[in-house]
Amino acid sequence: QSNGIVVAAGGDGTLNAVAQATLGSGCEFGVIPQGTFNYFGRSHGIPADATEATRALLTARVYPVQVGLVNGRVFLVNASLGLYRQSLEDREEQKKRFGRSRLIAAWAAVGTILRGYRPLLIKLQRDDEELELRTLTLFVGNNHLQLEQIGLDTDVVEDGNLAALVLRPVSTLALLGLLVRGAMGRLSKARGVDSFALTRLTVTPSNPRIRRLKIATDGEVAWMNTPIEFRVAPEPLLLLKPIHTTPESEAR
């Protein structure tokens, strides 16, 4: 229904699914965070407590929020392919066995690295520039809180851009070191890590026989046909944002 209000309760993956249906509808979007990391809710000052988040909706105001798209699919926090995407799949398997927690998520990431991952050979097209490279993962971020936590430039996503991170092939030991650096917020200057801003980025496998790639959007994984296009959505999500709360990254 146009000009209505849609409220989603859940983690970033659930919010993603509801935002996909809400974007462009003219409806306002309310959030009750219920996930493990809750990057989207935390970055917009939405209380983690369900009762407080519900109460905050009663006096919330509409705030336009930038959304990313990958092959037309919404992402609120990030989209990725390669090793990071694989770690998210492994994390979901560990959650089914041991429950939902940040410790389980960290352990799953270590397990993914120790098993090894074959690099991808891809072509990147950005504006008039084309680059072919071998990478373990391509990560495209749209959430300043997550970018701040791993040590990337947070101003990028405030200026109508997305933030991309490319991880070059490195040894298993070096990968474990990068995981630690990311946890300490020092990933941007690490060897083997390249980052840049973008409004549109097209990814094509160098092998023309590869016609589909697995892509993760806010933790949910799906096959997508190549080429893979990342871009900023042409219109914002109409988020209902609490009036008297402060985003977590600004409160520290």
mmCIF file of C-alpha atoms in Angstrom:
data_model
loop_
_atom_site.group_PDB
_atom_site.id
_atom_site.type_symbol
_atom_site.label_atom_id
_atom_site.label_comp_id
_atom_site.label_asym_id
_atom_site.label_seq_id
_atom_site.Cartn_x
_atom_site.Cartn_y
_atom_site.Cartn_z
ATOM 1 C CA GLN A 1 0.000 0.000 0.000
ATOM 2 C CA SER A 2 1.433 3.388 -0.999
ATOM 3 C CA ASN A 3 2.152 5.935 1.757
ATOM 4 C CA GLY A 4 1.721 3.326 4.492
ATOM 5 C CA ILE A 5 4.184 2.136 7.135
ATOM 6 C CA VAL A 6 6.043 -1.182 7.018
ATOM 7 C CA VAL A 7 7.748 -2.442 10.204
ATOM 8 C CA ALA A 8 10.307 -5.264 10.135
ATOM 9 C CA ALA A 9 11.583 -7.163 13.195
ATOM 10 C CA GLY A 10 14.710 -9.259 12.808
ATOM 11 C CA GLY A 11 18.389 -9.240 11.932
ATOM 12 C CA ASP A 12 19.999 -7.461 8.996
ATOM 13 C CA GLY A 13 19.022 -10.299 6.620
ATOM 14 C CA THR A 14 15.356 -10.030 7.547
ATOM 15 C CA LEU A 15 15.438 -6.245 7.312
ATOM 16 C CA ASN A 16 16.999 -6.641 3.870
ATOM 17 C CA ALA A 17 14.106 -8.799 2.620
ATOM 18 C CA VAL A 18 11.476 -6.333 3.838
ATOM 19 C CA ALA A 19 13.416 -3.315 2.547
ATOM 20 C CA GLN A 20 13.529 -4.985 -0.872
ATOM 21 C CA ALA A 21 9.733 -4.881 -0.990
ATOM 22 C CA THR A 22 9.492 -1.420 0.591
ATOM 23 C CA LEU A 23 12.019 0.542 -1.492
ATOM 24 C CA GLY A 24 10.272 2.666 -4.094
ATOM 25 C CA SER A 25 6.778 1.948 -2.737
ATOM 26 C CA GLY A 26 6.355 5.292 -0.980
ATOM 27 C CA CYS A 27 5.961 3.465 2.341
ATOM 28 C CA GLU A 28 7.914 4.415 5.443
ATOM 29 C CA PHE A 29 10.162 1.724 6.934
ATOM 30 C CA GLY A 30 10.333 0.955 10.653
ATOM 31 C CA VAL A 31 12.871 -1.354 12.294
ATOM 32 C CA ILE A 32 12.919 -3.524 15.436
ATOM 33 C CA PRO A 33 16.454 -5.035 15.522
ATOM 34 C CA GLN A 34 16.627 -8.697 16.609
ATOM 35 C CA GLY A 35 19.835 -10.056 15.084
ATOM 36 C CA THR A 36 23.412 -10.833 16.141
ATOM 37 C CA PHE A 37 25.182 -7.698 14.897
ATOM 38 C CA ASN A 38 22.283 -5.361 14.021
ATOM 39 C CA TYR A 39 24.549 -3.035 12.039
ATOM 40 C CA PHE A 40 21.657 -1.271 10.329
ATOM 41 C CA GLY A 41 19.686 -0.536 13.488
ATOM 42 C CA ARG A 42 22.729 0.410 15.564
ATOM 43 C CA SER A 43 24.059 2.804 12.923
ATOM 44 C CA HIS A 44 20.753 4.710 12.999
ATOM 45 C CA GLY A 45 20.368 4.844 16.765
ATOM 46 C CA ILE A 46 17.514 2.338 16.941
ATOM 47 C CA PRO A 47 17.335 0.611 20.373
ATOM 48 C CA ALA A 48 18.295 -3.081 20.481
ATOM 49 C CA ASP A 49 15.558 -3.746 23.034
ATOM 50 C CA ALA A 50 12.347 -4.680 21.210
ATOM 51 C CA THR A 51 10.090 -2.775 23.618
ATOM 52 C CA GLU A 52 12.162 0.394 23.386
ATOM 53 C CA ALA A 53 12.430 0.129 19.594
ATOM 54 C CA THR A 54 8.650 -0.279 19.308
ATOM 55 C CA ARG A 55 8.009 2.691 21.583
ATOM 56 C CA ALA A 56 10.492 4.790 19.585
ATOM 57 C CA LEU A 57 8.475 4.196 16.414
ATOM 58 C CA LEU A 58 5.581 6.155 17.876
ATOM 59 C CA THR A 59 7.530 9.435 17.727
ATOM 60 C CA ALA A 60 10.047 8.612 14.980
ATOM 61 C CA ARG A 61 10.579 10.882 11.990
ATOM 62 C CA VAL A 62 11.214 9.929 8.382
ATOM 63 C CA TYR A 63 14.873 10.017 7.372
ATOM 64 C CA PRO A 64 16.100 9.196 3.829
ATOM 65 C CA VAL A 65 18.698 6.416 3.949
ATOM 66 C CA GLN A 66 21.047 5.382 1.154
ATOM 67 C CA VAL A 67 20.621 1.826 -0.130
ATOM 68 C CA GLY A 68 22.961 -0.286 -2.230
ATOM 69 C CA LEU A 69 21.911 -2.548 -5.101
ATOM 70 C CA VAL A 70 23.624 -5.606 -6.555
ATOM 71 C CA ASN A 71 21.969 -6.783 -9.788
ATOM 72 C CA GLY A 72 18.875 -4.952 -8.583
ATOM 73 C CA ARG A 73 18.795 -6.626 -5.173
ATOM 74 C CA VAL A 74 18.877 -4.364 -2.109
ATOM 75 C CA PHE A 75 21.638 -4.394 0.472
ATOM 76 C CA LEU A 76 21.538 -2.206 3.554
ATOM 77 C CA VAL A 77 24.894 -3.144 5.114
ATOM 78 C CA ASN A 78 27.084 -4.964 2.589
ATOM 79 C CA ALA A 79 27.262 -7.252 -0.425
ATOM 80 C CA SER A 80 30.160 -9.549 -1.229
ATOM 81 C CA LEU A 81 31.563 -12.415 -3.241
ATOM 82 C CA GLY A 82 34.418 -14.804 -2.576
ATOM 83 C CA LEU A 83 35.895 -15.616 0.823
ATOM 84 C CA TYR A 84 33.772 -13.216 2.891
ATOM 85 C CA ARG A 85 30.633 -14.646 1.306
ATOM 86 C CA GLN A 86 31.853 -18.168 2.097
ATOM 87 C CA SER A 87 32.487 -17.216 5.722
ATOM 88 C CA LEU A 88 28.869 -16.026 6.004
ATOM 89 C CA GLU A 89 27.603 -19.363 4.716
ATOM 90 C CA ASP A 90 29.827 -21.184 7.187
ATOM 91 C CA ARG A 91 28.628 -18.901 9.979
ATOM 92 C CA GLU A 92 25.006 -19.818 9.294
ATOM 93 C CA GLU A 93 25.878 -23.508 9.505
ATOM 94 C CA GLN A 94 27.629 -22.969 12.841
ATOM 95 C CA LYS A 95 24.647 -20.978 14.149
ATOM 96 C CA LYS A 96 22.327 -23.886 13.375
ATOM 97 C CA ARG A 97 24.538 -26.196 15.431
ATOM 98 C CA PHE A 98 25.699 -23.974 18.302
ATOM 99 C CA GLY A 99 23.346 -20.993 18.419
ATOM 100 C CA ARG A 100 23.607 -17.320 17.555
ATOM 101 C CA SER A 101 26.472 -15.300 19.050
ATOM 102 C CA ARG A 102 29.375 -13.107 17.991
ATOM 103 C CA LEU A 103 31.837 -15.692 19.317
ATOM 104 C CA ILE A 104 30.357 -18.343 17.031
ATOM 105 C CA ALA A 105 30.588 -15.900 14.116
ATOM 106 C CA ALA A 106 34.287 -15.267 14.842
ATOM 107 C CA TRP A 107 35.025 -18.992 15.154
ATOM 108 C CA ALA A 108 33.277 -19.671 11.835
ATOM 109 C CA ALA A 109 35.458 -17.019 10.132
ATOM 110 C CA VAL A 110 38.610 -18.705 11.437
ATOM 111 C CA GLY A 111 37.368 -22.079 10.204
ATOM 112 C CA THR A 112 36.714 -20.694 6.727
ATOM 113 C CA ILE A 113 40.247 -19.316 6.499
ATOM 114 C CA LEU A 114 41.881 -22.523 7.718
ATOM 115 C CA ARG A 115 40.092 -24.613 5.090
ATOM 116 C CA GLY A 116 41.497 -22.425 2.317
ATOM 117 C CA TYR A 117 39.787 -20.698 -0.600
ATOM 118 C CA ARG A 118 40.748 -20.497 -4.259
ATOM 119 C CA PRO A 119 41.182 -16.908 -5.553
ATOM 120 C CA LEU A 120 38.843 -15.530 -8.203
ATOM 121 C CA LEU A 121 40.109 -13.963 -11.431
ATOM 122 C CA ILE A 122 37.727 -11.109 -12.246
ATOM 123 C CA LYS A 123 37.453 -7.917 -14.272
ATOM 124 C CA LEU A 124 36.312 -4.722 -12.558
ATOM 125 C CA GLN A 125 34.726 -1.906 -14.581
ATOM 126 C CA ARG A 126 34.400 1.451 -12.808
ATOM 127 C CA ASP A 127 33.603 4.550 -14.852
ATOM 128 C CA ASP A 128 36.037 4.389 -17.789
ATOM 129 C CA GLU A 129 38.558 2.249 -15.928
ATOM 130 C CA GLU A 130 38.834 -1.534 -16.319
ATOM 131 C CA LEU A 131 41.068 -3.707 -14.167
ATOM 132 C CA GLU A 132 41.676 -7.455 -14.134
ATOM 133 C CA LEU A 133 42.827 -8.924 -10.855
ATOM 134 C CA ARG A 134 42.998 -12.042 -8.752
ATOM 135 C CA THR A 135 41.195 -11.678 -5.432
ATOM 136 C CA LEU A 136 40.095 -13.734 -2.465
ATOM 137 C CA THR A 137 37.096 -11.516 -1.850
ATOM 138 C CA LEU A 138 35.303 -8.401 -3.019
ATOM 139 C CA PHE A 139 33.355 -6.623 -0.274
ATOM 140 C CA VAL A 140 31.091 -3.622 -0.960
ATOM 141 C CA GLY A 141 29.931 -1.749 2.147
ATOM 142 C CA ASN A 142 27.084 0.693 2.750
ATOM 143 C CA ASN A 143 27.172 0.979 6.550
ATOM 144 C CA HIS A 144 29.457 3.480 8.280
ATOM 145 C CA LEU A 145 29.393 1.578 11.599
ATOM 146 C CA GLN A 146 30.726 -1.638 10.077
ATOM 147 C CA LEU A 147 33.276 0.271 8.005
ATOM 148 C CA GLU A 148 34.465 2.106 11.116
ATOM 149 C CA GLN A 149 34.831 -1.132 13.048
ATOM 150 C CA ILE A 150 37.131 -2.695 10.460
ATOM 151 C CA GLY A 151 39.067 0.531 9.880
ATOM 152 C CA LEU A 152 37.854 1.771 6.492
ATOM 153 C CA ASP A 153 36.913 5.346 5.540
ATOM 154 C CA THR A 154 33.392 5.982 6.852
ATOM 155 C CA ASP A 155 32.940 9.291 5.005
ATOM 156 C CA VAL A 156 32.567 7.409 1.728
ATOM 157 C CA VAL A 157 29.023 6.203 2.407
ATOM 158 C CA GLU A 158 27.980 9.661 3.572
ATOM 159 C CA ASP A 159 28.739 11.181 0.154
ATOM 160 C CA GLY A 160 26.485 9.082 -2.084
ATOM 161 C CA ASN A 161 29.091 6.365 -2.635
ATOM 162 C CA LEU A 162 29.672 2.777 -1.625
ATOM 163 C CA ALA A 163 32.964 1.525 -0.163
ATOM 164 C CA ALA A 164 34.712 -1.393 -1.856
ATOM 165 C CA LEU A 165 37.411 -3.614 -0.404
ATOM 166 C CA VAL A 166 39.454 -6.052 -2.473
ATOM 167 C CA LEU A 167 41.559 -8.708 -0.753
ATOM 168 C CA ARG A 168 44.538 -9.894 -2.782
ATOM 169 C CA PRO A 169 45.695 -13.535 -2.502
ATOM 170 C CA VAL A 170 47.812 -14.005 0.624
ATOM 171 C CA SER A 171 48.905 -16.938 2.783
ATOM 172 C CA THR A 172 46.665 -18.558 5.393
ATOM 173 C CA LEU A 173 48.795 -17.075 8.171
ATOM 174 C CA ALA A 174 48.512 -13.613 6.628
ATOM 175 C CA LEU A 175 44.737 -14.057 6.346
ATOM 176 C CA LEU A 176 44.492 -14.840 10.039
ATOM 177 C CA GLY A 177 46.515 -11.695 10.695
ATOM 178 C CA LEU A 178 44.091 -9.673 8.562
ATOM 179 C CA LEU A 179 41.191 -11.095 10.563
ATOM 180 C CA VAL A 180 42.828 -9.808 13.744
ATOM 181 C CA ARG A 181 43.547 -6.415 12.172
ATOM 182 C CA GLY A 182 39.926 -6.158 11.066
ATOM 183 C CA ALA A 183 38.745 -6.917 14.599
ATOM 184 C CA MET A 184 41.056 -4.139 15.850
ATOM 185 C CA GLY A 185 39.819 -1.621 13.265
ATOM 186 C CA ARG A 186 43.138 -1.470 11.403
ATOM 187 C CA LEU A 187 42.358 -3.139 8.089
ATOM 188 C CA SER A 188 42.693 -0.165 5.725
ATOM 189 C CA LYS A 189 46.503 -0.002 5.766
ATOM 190 C CA ALA A 190 47.108 -3.743 5.782
ATOM 191 C CA ARG A 191 49.231 -5.287 3.045
ATOM 192 C CA GLY A 192 47.122 -7.056 0.419
ATOM 193 C CA VAL A 193 44.034 -4.919 1.056
ATOM 194 C CA ASP A 194 42.857 -2.335 -1.486
ATOM 195 C CA SER A 195 39.866 -0.050 -0.904
ATOM 196 C CA PHE A 196 38.123 2.578 -3.002
ATOM 197 C CA ALA A 197 34.842 4.486 -3.325
ATOM 198 C CA LEU A 198 32.293 3.806 -6.054
ATOM 199 C CA THR A 199 28.837 4.720 -7.260
ATOM 200 C CA ARG A 200 28.755 1.882 -9.806
ATOM 201 C CA LEU A 201 30.994 -1.160 -10.254
ATOM 202 C CA THR A 202 30.607 -4.038 -12.725
ATOM 203 C CA VAL A 203 32.265 -7.390 -12.021
ATOM 204 C CA THR A 204 32.784 -10.009 -14.708
ATOM 205 C CA PRO A 205 34.590 -13.357 -14.297
ATOM 206 C CA SER A 206 37.627 -13.542 -16.570
ATOM 207 C CA ASN A 207 36.557 -17.058 -17.512
ATOM 208 C CA PRO A 208 33.596 -16.570 -19.910
ATOM 209 C CA ARG A 209 32.237 -20.014 -19.009
ATOM 210 C CA ILE A 210 31.409 -18.757 -15.517
ATOM 211 C CA ARG A 211 27.932 -17.302 -15.902
ATOM 212 C CA ARG A 212 26.793 -17.232 -12.267
ATOM 213 C CA LEU A 213 28.402 -16.277 -8.974
ATOM 214 C CA LYS A 214 27.273 -16.652 -5.385
ATOM 215 C CA ILE A 215 26.644 -13.237 -3.836
ATOM 216 C CA ALA A 216 25.910 -12.431 -0.187
ATOM 217 C CA THR A 217 23.639 -9.494 0.625
ATOM 218 C CA ASP A 218 23.386 -8.637 4.327
ATOM 219 C CA GLY A 219 24.252 -12.233 5.200
ATOM 220 C CA GLU A 220 21.809 -13.898 2.790
ATOM 221 C CA VAL A 221 23.424 -15.842 -0.079
ATOM 222 C CA ALA A 222 22.026 -16.342 -3.592
ATOM 223 C CA TRP A 223 23.262 -17.153 -7.091
ATOM 224 C CA MET A 224 23.301 -14.200 -9.512
ATOM 225 C CA ASN A 225 23.911 -14.082 -13.243
ATOM 226 C CA THR A 226 27.038 -12.316 -14.447
ATOM 227 C CA PRO A 227 27.970 -9.567 -14.940
ATOM 228 C CA ILE A 228 27.476 -8.470 -11.339
ATOM 229 C CA GLU A 229 26.664 -4.780 -10.941
ATOM 230 C CA PHE A 230 26.979 -2.906 -7.642
ATOM 231 C CA ARG A 231 25.517 0.588 -7.447
ATOM 232 C CA VAL A 232 23.789 3.131 -5.243
ATOM 233 C CA ALA A 233 20.000 2.909 -5.468
ATOM 234 C CA PRO A 234 18.501 5.927 -7.294
ATOM 235 C CA GLU A 235 16.102 6.621 -4.410
ATOM 236 C CA PRO A 236 16.478 6.343 -0.634
ATOM 237 C CA LEU A 237 14.726 4.120 1.876
ATOM 238 C CA LEU A 238 12.267 6.154 3.986
ATOM 239 C CA LEU A 239 13.489 5.067 7.429
ATOM 240 C CA LEU A 240 11.559 5.889 10.591
ATOM 241 C CA LYS A 241 14.382 7.060 12.826
ATOM 242 C CA PRO A 242 14.110 7.767 16.588
ATOM 243 C CA ILE A 243 14.358 11.447 17.461
ATOM 244 C CA HIS A 244 16.330 11.351 20.700
ATOM 245 C CA THR A 245 18.847 8.559 20.049
ATOM 246 C CA THR A 246 22.433 8.741 18.839
ATOM 247 C CA PRO A 247 24.092 6.265 16.424
ATOM 248 C CA GLU A 248 26.451 3.968 18.289
ATOM 249 C CA SER A 249 29.524 5.117 16.385
ATOM 250 C CA GLU A 250 28.841 8.745 17.374
ATOM 251 C CA ALA A 251 28.179 7.916 21.020
ATOM 252 C CA ARG A 252 31.637 6.535 21.626
#
